[in-house]
Each structure stands twice: as C-alpha cells, then as structure tokens.
CSV table of C-alpha atoms and ligand atoms in Angstrom, one decimal:
chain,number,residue,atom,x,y,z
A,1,UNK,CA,106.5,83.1,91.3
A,2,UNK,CA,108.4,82.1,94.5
A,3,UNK,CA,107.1,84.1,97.7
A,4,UNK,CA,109.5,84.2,100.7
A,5,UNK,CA,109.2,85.8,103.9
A,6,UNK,CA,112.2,84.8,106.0
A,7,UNK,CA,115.6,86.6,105.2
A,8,UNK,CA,117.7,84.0,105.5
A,9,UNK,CA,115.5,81.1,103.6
A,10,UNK,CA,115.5,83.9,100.5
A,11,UNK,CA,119.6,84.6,100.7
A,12,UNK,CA,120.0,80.7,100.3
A,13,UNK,CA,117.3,80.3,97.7
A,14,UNK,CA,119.5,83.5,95.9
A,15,UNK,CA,122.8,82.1,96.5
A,16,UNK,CA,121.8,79.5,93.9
A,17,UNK,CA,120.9,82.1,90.7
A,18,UNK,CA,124.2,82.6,89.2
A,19,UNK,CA,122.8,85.3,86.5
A,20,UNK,CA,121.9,89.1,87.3
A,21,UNK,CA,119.3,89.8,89.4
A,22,UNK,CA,117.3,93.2,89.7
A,23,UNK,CA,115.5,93.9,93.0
A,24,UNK,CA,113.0,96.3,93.4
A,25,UNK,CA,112.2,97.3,96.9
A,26,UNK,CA,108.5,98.3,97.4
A,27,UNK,CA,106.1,99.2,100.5
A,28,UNK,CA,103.2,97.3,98.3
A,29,UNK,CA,99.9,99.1,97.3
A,30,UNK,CA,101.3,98.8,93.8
A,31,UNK,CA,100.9,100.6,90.9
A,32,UNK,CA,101.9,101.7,87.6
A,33,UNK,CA,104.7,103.4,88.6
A,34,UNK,CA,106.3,100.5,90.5
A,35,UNK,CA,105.8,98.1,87.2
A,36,UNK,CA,107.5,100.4,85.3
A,37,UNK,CA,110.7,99.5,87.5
A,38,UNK,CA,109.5,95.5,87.0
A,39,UNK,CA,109.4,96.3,83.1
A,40,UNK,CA,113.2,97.9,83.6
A,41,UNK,CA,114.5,95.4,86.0
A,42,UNK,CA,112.8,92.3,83.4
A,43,UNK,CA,115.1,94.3,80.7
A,44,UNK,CA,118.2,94.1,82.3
A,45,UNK,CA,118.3,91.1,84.2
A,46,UNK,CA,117.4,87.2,84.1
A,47,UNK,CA,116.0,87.4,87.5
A,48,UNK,CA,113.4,89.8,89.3
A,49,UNK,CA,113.2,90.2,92.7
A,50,UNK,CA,110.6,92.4,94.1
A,51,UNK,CA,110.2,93.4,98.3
A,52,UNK,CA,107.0,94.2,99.8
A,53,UNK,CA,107.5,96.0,103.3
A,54,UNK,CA,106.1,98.3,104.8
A,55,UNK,CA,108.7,99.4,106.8
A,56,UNK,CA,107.8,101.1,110.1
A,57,UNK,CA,111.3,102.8,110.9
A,58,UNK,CA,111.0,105.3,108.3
A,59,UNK,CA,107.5,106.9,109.8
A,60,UNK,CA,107.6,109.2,112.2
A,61,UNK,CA,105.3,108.8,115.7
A,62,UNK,CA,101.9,110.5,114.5
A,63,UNK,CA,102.8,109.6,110.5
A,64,UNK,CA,100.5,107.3,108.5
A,65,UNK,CA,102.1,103.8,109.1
A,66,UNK,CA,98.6,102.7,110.3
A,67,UNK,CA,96.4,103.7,107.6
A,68,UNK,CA,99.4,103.1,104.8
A,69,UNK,CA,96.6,101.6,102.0
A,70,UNK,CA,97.9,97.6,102.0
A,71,UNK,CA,96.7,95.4,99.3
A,72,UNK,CA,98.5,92.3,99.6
A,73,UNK,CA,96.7,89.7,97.3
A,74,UNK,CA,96.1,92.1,94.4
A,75,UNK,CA,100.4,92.9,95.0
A,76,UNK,CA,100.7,89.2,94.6
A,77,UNK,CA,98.7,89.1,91.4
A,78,UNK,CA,100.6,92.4,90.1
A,79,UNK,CA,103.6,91.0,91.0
A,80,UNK,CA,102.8,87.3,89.2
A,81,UNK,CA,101.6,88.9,86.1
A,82,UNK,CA,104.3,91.4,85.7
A,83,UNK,CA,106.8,87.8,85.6
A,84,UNK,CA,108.8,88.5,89.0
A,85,UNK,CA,110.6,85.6,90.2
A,86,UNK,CA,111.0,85.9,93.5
A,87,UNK,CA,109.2,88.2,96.0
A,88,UNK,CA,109.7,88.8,99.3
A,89,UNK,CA,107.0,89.8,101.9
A,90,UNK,CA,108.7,90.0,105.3
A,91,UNK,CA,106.8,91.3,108.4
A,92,UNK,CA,108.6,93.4,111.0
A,93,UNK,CA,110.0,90.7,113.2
A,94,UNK,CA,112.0,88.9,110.1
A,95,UNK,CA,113.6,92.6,109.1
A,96,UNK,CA,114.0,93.7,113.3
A,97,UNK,CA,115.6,92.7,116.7
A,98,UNK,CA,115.5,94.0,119.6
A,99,UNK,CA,118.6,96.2,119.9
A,100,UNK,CA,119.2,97.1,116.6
A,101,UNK,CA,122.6,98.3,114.6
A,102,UNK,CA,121.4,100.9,112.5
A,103,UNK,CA,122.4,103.6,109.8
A,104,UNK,CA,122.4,107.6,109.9
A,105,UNK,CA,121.4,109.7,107.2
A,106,UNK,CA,123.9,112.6,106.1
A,107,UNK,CA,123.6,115.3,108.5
A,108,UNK,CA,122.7,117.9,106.3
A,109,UNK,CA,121.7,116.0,102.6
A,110,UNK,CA,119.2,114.2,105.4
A,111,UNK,CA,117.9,116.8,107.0
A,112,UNK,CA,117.2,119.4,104.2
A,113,UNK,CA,113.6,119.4,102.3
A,114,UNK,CA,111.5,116.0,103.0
A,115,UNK,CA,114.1,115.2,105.7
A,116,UNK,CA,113.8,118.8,107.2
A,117,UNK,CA,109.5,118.1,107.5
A,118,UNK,CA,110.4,114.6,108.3
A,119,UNK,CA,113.9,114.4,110.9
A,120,UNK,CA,114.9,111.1,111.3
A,121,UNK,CA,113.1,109.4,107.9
A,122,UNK,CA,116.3,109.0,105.9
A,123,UNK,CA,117.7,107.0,108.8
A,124,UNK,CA,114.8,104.3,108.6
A,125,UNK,CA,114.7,104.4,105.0
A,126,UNK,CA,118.9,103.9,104.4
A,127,UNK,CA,118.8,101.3,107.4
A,128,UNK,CA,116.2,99.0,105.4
A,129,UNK,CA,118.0,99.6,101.9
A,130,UNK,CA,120.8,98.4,103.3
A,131,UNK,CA,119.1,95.3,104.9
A,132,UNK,CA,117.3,93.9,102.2
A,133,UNK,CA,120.3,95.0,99.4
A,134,UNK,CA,122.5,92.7,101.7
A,135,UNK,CA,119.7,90.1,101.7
A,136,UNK,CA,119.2,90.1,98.0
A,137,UNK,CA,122.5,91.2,96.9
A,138,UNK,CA,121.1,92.1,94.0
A,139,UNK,CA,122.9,93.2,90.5
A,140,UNK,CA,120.9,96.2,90.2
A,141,UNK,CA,117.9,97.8,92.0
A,142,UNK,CA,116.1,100.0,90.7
A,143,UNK,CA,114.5,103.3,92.5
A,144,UNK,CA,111.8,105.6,91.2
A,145,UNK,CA,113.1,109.5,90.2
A,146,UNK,CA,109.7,110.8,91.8
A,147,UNK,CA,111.4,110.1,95.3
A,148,UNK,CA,114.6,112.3,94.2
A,149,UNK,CA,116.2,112.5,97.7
A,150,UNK,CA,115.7,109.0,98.5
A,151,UNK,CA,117.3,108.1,95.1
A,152,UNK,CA,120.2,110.7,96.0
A,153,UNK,CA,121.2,109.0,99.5
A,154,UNK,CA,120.6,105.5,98.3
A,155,UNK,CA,123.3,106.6,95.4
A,156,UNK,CA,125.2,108.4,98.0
A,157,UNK,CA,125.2,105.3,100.5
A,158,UNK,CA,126.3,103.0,97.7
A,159,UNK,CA,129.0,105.3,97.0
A,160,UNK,CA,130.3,105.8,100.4
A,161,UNK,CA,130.0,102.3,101.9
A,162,UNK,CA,131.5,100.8,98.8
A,163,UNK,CA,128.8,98.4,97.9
A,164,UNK,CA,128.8,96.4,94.8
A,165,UNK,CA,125.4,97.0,93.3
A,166,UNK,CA,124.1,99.3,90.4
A,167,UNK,CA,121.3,102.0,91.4
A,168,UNK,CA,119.0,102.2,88.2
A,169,UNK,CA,117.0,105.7,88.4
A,170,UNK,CA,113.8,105.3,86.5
A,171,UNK,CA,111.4,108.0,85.3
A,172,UNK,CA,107.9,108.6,87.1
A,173,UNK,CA,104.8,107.3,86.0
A,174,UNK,CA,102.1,110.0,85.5
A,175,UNK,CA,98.3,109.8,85.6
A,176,UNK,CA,97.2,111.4,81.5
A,177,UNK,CA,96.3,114.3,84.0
A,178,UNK,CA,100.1,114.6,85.2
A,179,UNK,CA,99.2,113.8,88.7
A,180,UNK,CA,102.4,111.6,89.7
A,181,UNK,CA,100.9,108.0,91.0
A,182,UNK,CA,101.8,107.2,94.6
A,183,UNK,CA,100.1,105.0,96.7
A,184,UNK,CA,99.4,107.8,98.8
A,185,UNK,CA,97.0,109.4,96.7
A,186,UNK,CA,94.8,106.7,97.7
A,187,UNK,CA,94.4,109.2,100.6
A,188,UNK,CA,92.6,112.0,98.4
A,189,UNK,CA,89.4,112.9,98.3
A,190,UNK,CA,87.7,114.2,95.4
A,191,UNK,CA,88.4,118.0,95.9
A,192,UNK,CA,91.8,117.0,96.9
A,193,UNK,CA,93.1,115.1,93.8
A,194,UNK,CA,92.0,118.3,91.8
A,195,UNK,CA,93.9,120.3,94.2
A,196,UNK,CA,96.3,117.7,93.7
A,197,UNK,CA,97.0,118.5,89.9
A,198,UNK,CA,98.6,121.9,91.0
A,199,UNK,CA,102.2,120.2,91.9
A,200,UNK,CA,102.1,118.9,88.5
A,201,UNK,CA,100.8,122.1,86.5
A,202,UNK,CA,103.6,123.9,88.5
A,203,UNK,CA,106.6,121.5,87.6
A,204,UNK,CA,105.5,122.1,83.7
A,205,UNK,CA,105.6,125.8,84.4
A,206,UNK,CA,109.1,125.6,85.1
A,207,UNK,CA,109.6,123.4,82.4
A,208,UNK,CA,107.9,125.9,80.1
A,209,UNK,CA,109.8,128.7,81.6
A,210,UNK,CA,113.1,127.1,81.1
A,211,UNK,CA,112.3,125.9,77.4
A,212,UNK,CA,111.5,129.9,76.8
A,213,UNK,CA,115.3,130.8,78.0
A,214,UNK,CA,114.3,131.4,81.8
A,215,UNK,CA,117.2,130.0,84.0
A,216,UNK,CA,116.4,132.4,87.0
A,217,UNK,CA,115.9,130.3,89.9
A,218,UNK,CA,114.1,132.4,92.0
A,219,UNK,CA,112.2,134.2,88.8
A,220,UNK,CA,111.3,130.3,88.4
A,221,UNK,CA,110.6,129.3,92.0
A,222,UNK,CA,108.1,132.1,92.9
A,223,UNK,CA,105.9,131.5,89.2
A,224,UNK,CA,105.6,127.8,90.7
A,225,UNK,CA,104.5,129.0,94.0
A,226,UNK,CA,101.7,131.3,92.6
A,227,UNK,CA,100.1,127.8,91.4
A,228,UNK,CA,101.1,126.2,94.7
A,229,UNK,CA,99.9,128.8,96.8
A,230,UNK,CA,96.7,128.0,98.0
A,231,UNK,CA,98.5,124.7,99.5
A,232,UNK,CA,100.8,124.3,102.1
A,233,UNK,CA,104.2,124.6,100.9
A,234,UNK,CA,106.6,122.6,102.6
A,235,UNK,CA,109.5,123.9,99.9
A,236,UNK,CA,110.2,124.7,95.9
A,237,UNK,CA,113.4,124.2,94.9
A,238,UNK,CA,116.0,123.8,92.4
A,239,UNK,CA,119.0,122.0,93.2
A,240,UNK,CA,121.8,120.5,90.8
A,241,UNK,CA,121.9,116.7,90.4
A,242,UNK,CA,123.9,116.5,93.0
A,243,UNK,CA,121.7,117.9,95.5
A,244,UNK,CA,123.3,121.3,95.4
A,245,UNK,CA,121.3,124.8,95.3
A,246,UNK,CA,121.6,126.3,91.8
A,247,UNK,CA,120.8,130.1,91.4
A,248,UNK,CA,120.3,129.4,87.7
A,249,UNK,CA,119.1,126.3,85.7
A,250,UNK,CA,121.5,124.2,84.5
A,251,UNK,CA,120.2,121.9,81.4
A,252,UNK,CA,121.2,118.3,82.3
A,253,UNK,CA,122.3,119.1,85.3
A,254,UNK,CA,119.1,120.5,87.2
A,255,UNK,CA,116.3,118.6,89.4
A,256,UNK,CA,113.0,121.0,90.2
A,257,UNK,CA,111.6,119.5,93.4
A,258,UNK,CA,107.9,120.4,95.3
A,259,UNK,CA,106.1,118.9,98.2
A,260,UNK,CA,103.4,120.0,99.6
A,261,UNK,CA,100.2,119.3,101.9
A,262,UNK,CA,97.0,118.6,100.2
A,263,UNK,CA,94.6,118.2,103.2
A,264,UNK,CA,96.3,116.0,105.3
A,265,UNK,CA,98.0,113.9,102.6
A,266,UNK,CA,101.7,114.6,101.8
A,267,UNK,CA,102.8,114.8,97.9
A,268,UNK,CA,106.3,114.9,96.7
A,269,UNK,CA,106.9,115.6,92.8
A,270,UNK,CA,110.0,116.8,90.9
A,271,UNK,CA,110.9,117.6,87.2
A,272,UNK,CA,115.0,116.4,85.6
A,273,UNK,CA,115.7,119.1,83.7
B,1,AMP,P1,107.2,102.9,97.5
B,1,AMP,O1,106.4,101.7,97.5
B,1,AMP,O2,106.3,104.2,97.5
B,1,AMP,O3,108.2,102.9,98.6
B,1,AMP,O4,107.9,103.0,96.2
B,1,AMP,C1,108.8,102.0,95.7
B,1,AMP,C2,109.6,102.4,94.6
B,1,AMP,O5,108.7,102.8,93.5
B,1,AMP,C3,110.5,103.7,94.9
B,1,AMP,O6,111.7,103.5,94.3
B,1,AMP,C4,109.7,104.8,94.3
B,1,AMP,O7,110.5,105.9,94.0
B,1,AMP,C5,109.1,104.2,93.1
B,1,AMP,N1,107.9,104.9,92.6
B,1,AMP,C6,106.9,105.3,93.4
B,1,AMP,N2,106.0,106.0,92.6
B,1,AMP,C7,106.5,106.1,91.4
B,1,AMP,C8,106.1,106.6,90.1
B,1,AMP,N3,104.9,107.3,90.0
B,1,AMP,N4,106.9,106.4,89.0
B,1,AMP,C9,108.0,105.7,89.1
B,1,AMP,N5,108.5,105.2,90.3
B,1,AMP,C10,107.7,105.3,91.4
C-alpha cells in the first residue's frame, strides 16, 4: 500500500492508473463500518483509494476537533489489510491556504436537522469533498447511508456542479446490539452506550410500525420519541429521499432520521424505508 500526503505528488501518482478507481474519504478512527465501503469500493473498481483527514472546517468553535479519537497506525494496518492501494493522509497545511476559495451549503437543505444544531458544518464538509474528489478524481466514492444528509448534499453537489463521478450510498454497519458504529461512540461511557441503544430500538419501532400498515408520520414520530425521551432530542423526522417532509410513509421512497445527545456525545442514526 502506497501512503501519500501531498496533494499534488498523489494527482500525478493517479494520473498514471488508467482503470476505475474508488475513493473513500474518511476522518480515520476506522471501523467496521468504513471497511464495508473498502469491501464495496474493492468490488467495483481495480483501484482503492482511501483519505484519512480529519478535517477541521467542518467543526464548529467549542466542537470536538481536539479530542476526535485518532488512531493512525492501527488506520494504516486496517487500511493495508483491507488491500487499499493508495491512501492518503494529508495534514491541514497540504488541504489549506491562507485565504481560501470555499463552498456553501444549500441554504435551507444545509441548515435544517444536523445543519440546524450545527450552522455552517455542511460548508466545511462540501468544501473538502470537493477538494480531495478533484484530487483523486475518482470513478466512484463511496459514502455511508448512516450520515443521510451528508450523502444528500454530496449527491446534490455532484449534481449541481456537474462533476463526473458516481456517489455509491452504502448501508450502515451495526453493532449485533443495533447500536450504529461511529467513531464517536469511542466517546461513551458505560451507562451512555446503553442509553445509546435507544436511537436504534426507536428506528425499529418505526420500522415495525410501518410493516403493521402505519404510514402516519406524526403517529410514527411521537412512538419513536417516547423511547428517545429521556435524551435530548435534537429532531425525529421523516423525510422522502429527496430530503422532503412526508406526512405519510412512502415505501422506497422514505428515510427515518434521529439525532440526539447522549451525555455530551452527539449520535446521528436513520432507517431507508
Ligand atoms: P467518517 O470517518 O465518520 O467521516 O466517515 C467516513 C465515511 O464512513 C462516511 O461516508 C460515513 O458515512 C461512513 N460511515 C461511518 N459510519 C458508518 C457505518 N456505521 N456504516 C457505514 N458507513 C459508515
């Protein structure tokens, strides 16, 4: 396995590999759920090319950037043994400048559930997409369904700036408990990861519910927030694949998204329906 860290030494390195390649951008402390977009990416294309960066434009002042778990030499080994080619660890000063050109999130699609707790996140988070898709220029890349919204503006971006790559949506990895793996839940304590399990009881709910013939979203949405409620809530909702409110469930069209607080640790978790 090849590992870069200068932008430009990694575009000419790529320019050579005539084949597909599939990227898959990470912030490292990796786990099951980013091999399974390894696995998918190794299935679809000759090369792999995996990112590690944490990036700091898409934390907020006060936000975790600091205490982010990092685990770079285990990432390397993950990375090595799950047969990526090529991966790239930049620091900040290969990605940044000084006076930097940057993108803006939609004004509302950015702004509405993680980018309504989070103003300005979307922005730091489109802004490095863009960056290291133009540095890779990649065939595919592939982006987990657990962050829905992030997988809806990358989509959106793609669409709307008229770049020439494929977004591959791939499902989340679970814990056998449901808990969806993050590499924030490094962050929970003991009594927090069984608190934890609540986001995940309350996404089957509605997945029960809907199998039984209930469509109702509110009838839906305040079931899941009796399970939520001893957390804070930051929303519950179901929205249509494109990012739309629905008042009822549509099957194969519907997305049930949750975040909450548990402690001080920030969990996100959604259900395709
Ligand atoms: P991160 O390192 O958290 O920025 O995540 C990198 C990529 O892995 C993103 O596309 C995430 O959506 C995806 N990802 C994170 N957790 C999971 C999971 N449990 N299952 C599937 N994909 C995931």
């Amino acid at each position: 396995m090849k590992i870069i860290s200068c932008p430009h030494e990694l575009k000419e390195y790529l320019k050579n590999i005539k084949n597909s390649i599939g990227f898959i951008p990470t912030m490292g402390a990796l786990h099951e759920g980013h091999i399974s977009l390894i696995k998918k990416a190794k299935e679809q294309n000759e090369t792999v090319v995996v990112s590690i960066f944490l990036n700091p434009t898409q934390f907020l002042k006060g936000e975790d950037l600091d205490k982010y778990p990092k685990k770079d030499e285990a990432d390397k080994k993950i990375c090595s043994i799950s047969g990526v080619d090529v991966l790239f660890f930049p620091q900040p000063s290969d990605m940044y400048g000084a006076d930097e050109v940057s993108l803006l999130a939609p004004k509302v699609r950015g702004y509405v559930l993680e980018g309504q707790s989070r103003p300005g996140h979307f922005n730091g988070v489109l802004t490095v997409v863009m960056k290291l898709l133009n540095i890779v220029n990649p065939t595919r890349a592939y982006f987990g369904k657990k962050d829905a919204q992030q997988l809806n503006l990358i989509s959106l971006m793609v669409k709307q700036l008229f770049m020439d790559v494929e977004i591959v949506p791939v499902d989340t990895v679970r814990e056998k408990d449901g808990l969806a793996l993050s590499s924030r839940n490094a962050y929970l304590g003991k009594e927090e990861r069984v608190e934890a399990l609540k986001v995940s009881s309350s996404l089957r709910l509605s997945s029960a519910m809907v199998s039984r013939g209930v469509l109702d979203a509110k009838e839906i949405k305040s079931a899941m927030r009796e399970i939520l409620a001893p957390l804070e809530i930051f929303y519950v909702e179901i929205l249509d694949r494109d990012f739309n409110q629905l008042e009822r469930v549509e099957i194969g069209n519907s997305v049930i998204l949750v975040e909450v607080k548990v402690g001080t640790t920030r969990l996100l978790d959604n259900i395709w329906l």
